Coordinates of C-alpha atoms in Angstrom, one line a residue:
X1 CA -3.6 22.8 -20.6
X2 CA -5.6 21.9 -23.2
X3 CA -7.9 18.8 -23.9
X4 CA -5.4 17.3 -26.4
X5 CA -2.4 17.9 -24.4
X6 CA -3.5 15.6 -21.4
X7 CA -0.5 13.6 -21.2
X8 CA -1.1 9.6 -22.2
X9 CA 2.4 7.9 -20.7
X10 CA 1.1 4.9 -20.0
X11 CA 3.4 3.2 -17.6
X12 CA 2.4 2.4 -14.2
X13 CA -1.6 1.9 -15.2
X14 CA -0.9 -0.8 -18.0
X15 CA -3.4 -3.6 -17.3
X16 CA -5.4 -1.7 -14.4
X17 CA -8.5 0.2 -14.6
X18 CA -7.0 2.8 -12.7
X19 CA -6.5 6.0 -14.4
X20 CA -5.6 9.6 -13.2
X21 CA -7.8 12.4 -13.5
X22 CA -7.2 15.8 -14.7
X23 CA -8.6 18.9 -15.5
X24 CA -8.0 20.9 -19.0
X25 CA -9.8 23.3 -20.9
X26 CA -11.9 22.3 -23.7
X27 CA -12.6 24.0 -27.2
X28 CA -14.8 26.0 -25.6
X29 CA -13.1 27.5 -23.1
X30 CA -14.6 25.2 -20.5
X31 CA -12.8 23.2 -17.9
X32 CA -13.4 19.7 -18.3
X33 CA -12.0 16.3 -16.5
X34 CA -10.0 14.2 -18.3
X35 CA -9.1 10.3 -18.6
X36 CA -5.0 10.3 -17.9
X37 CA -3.0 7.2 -18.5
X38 CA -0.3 8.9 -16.2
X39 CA 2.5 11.4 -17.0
X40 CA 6.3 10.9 -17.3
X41 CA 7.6 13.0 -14.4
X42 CA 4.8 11.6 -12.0
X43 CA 5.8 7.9 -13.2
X44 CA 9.6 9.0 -12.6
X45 CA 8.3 10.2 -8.9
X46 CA 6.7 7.1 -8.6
X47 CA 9.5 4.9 -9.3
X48 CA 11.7 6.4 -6.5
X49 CA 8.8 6.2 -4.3
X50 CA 7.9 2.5 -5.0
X51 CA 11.5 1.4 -5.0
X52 CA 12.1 3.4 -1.5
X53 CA 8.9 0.9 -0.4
X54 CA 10.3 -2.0 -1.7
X55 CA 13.9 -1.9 0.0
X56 CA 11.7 -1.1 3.5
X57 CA 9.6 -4.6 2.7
X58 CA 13.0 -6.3 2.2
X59 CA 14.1 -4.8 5.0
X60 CA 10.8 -5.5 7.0
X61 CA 11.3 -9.3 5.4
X62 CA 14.8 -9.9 7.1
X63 CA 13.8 -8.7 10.0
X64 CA 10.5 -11.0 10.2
X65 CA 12.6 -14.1 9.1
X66 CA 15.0 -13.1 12.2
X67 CA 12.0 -13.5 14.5
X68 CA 12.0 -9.8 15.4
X69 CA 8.8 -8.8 14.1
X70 CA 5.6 -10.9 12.7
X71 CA 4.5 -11.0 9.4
X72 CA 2.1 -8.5 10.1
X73 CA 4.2 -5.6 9.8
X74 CA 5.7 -6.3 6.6
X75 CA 2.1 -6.6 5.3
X76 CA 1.6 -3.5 6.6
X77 CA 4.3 -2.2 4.7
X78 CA 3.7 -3.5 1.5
X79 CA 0.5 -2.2 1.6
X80 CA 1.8 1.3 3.1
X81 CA 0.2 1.1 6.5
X82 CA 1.2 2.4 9.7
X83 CA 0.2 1.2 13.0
X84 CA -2.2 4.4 13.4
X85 CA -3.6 3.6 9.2
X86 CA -4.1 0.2 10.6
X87 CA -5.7 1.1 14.0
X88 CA -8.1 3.4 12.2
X89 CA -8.8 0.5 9.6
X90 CA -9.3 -2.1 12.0
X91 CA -11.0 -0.3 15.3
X92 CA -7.9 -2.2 16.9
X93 CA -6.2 0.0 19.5
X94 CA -2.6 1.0 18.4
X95 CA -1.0 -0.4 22.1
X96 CA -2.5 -3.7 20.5
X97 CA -1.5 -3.5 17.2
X98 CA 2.6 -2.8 18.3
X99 CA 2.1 -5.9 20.4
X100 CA 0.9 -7.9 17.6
X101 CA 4.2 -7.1 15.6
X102 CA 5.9 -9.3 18.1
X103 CA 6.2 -12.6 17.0
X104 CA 5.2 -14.3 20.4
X105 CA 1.9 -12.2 20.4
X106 CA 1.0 -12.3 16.7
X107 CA 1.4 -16.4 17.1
X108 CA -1.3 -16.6 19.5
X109 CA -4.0 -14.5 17.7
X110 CA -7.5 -15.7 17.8
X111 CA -8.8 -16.3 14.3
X112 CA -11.1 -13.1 14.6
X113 CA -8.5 -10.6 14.9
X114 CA -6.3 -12.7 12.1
X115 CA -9.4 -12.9 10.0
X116 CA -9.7 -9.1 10.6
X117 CA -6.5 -7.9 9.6
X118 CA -6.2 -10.5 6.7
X119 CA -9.4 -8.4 5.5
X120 CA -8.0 -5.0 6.4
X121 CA -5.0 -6.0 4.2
X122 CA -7.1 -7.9 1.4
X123 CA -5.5 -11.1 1.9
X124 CA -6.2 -14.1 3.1
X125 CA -5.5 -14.9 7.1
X126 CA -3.1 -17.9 5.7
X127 CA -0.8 -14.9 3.4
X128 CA -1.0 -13.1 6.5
X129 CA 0.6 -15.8 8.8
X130 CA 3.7 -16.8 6.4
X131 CA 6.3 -15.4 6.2
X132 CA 6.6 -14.5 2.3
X133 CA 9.7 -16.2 -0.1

């Protein structure tokens, strides 16, 4: 691909200073990176992907406003963390981490820990203890 045939769709990167990176060749033959503002079958691929992690925070949601799992886990969803991501994150052992999906246990967290994953998740430790609308 050439230089002038980087794609420009800009879609999902409107606003952000986030920008995908590729490489085409230049006039003179040369590879060369280039500034992307996103391409329309990788925005289509994103779309499914983004709407396949919304249903699962919907999903998560219910389940958290049910009282079978703390708020923690949706975060984690939403930000597309798994117990192992978050374990790695944190330094917090996994065994710990599936105990403080349960309600009972995530409602008696010391501030540290809250404080901790609020960070890991870059919220604050209030976002991370309600339960969102």
């Amino acid at each position: 691909m050439k230089v002038e045939e980087v794609p420009q769709d800009l879609k999902y990167f409107a606003g952000t200073v986030v920008r995908d990176v590729d490489y085409a060749v230049d006039a003179d033959g040369q590879y060369k990176m280039v500034m992307s503002d996103g391409w329309s079958p990788k925005n289509d691929a994103l779309e499914v992907t983004m709407d396949d992690i919304y249903e699962q925070c919907d999903e998560v949601l219910e389940r958290v406003r049910k009282g079978e799992t703390s708020p923690l886990e949706y975060h984690m969803v939403r930000n597309l963390m798994t117990v192992e991501l978050l374990s790695d994150y944190t330094g917090i052992s996994k065994r710990k981490i599936r105990k403080h999906l349960q309600p009972e246990h995530f409602g008696r967290l010391d501030a540290e820990t809250v404080a901790l994953y609020a960070d890991t998740l870059r919220i604050d430790a209030d976002e991370l203890k309600r339960i969102p609308e």
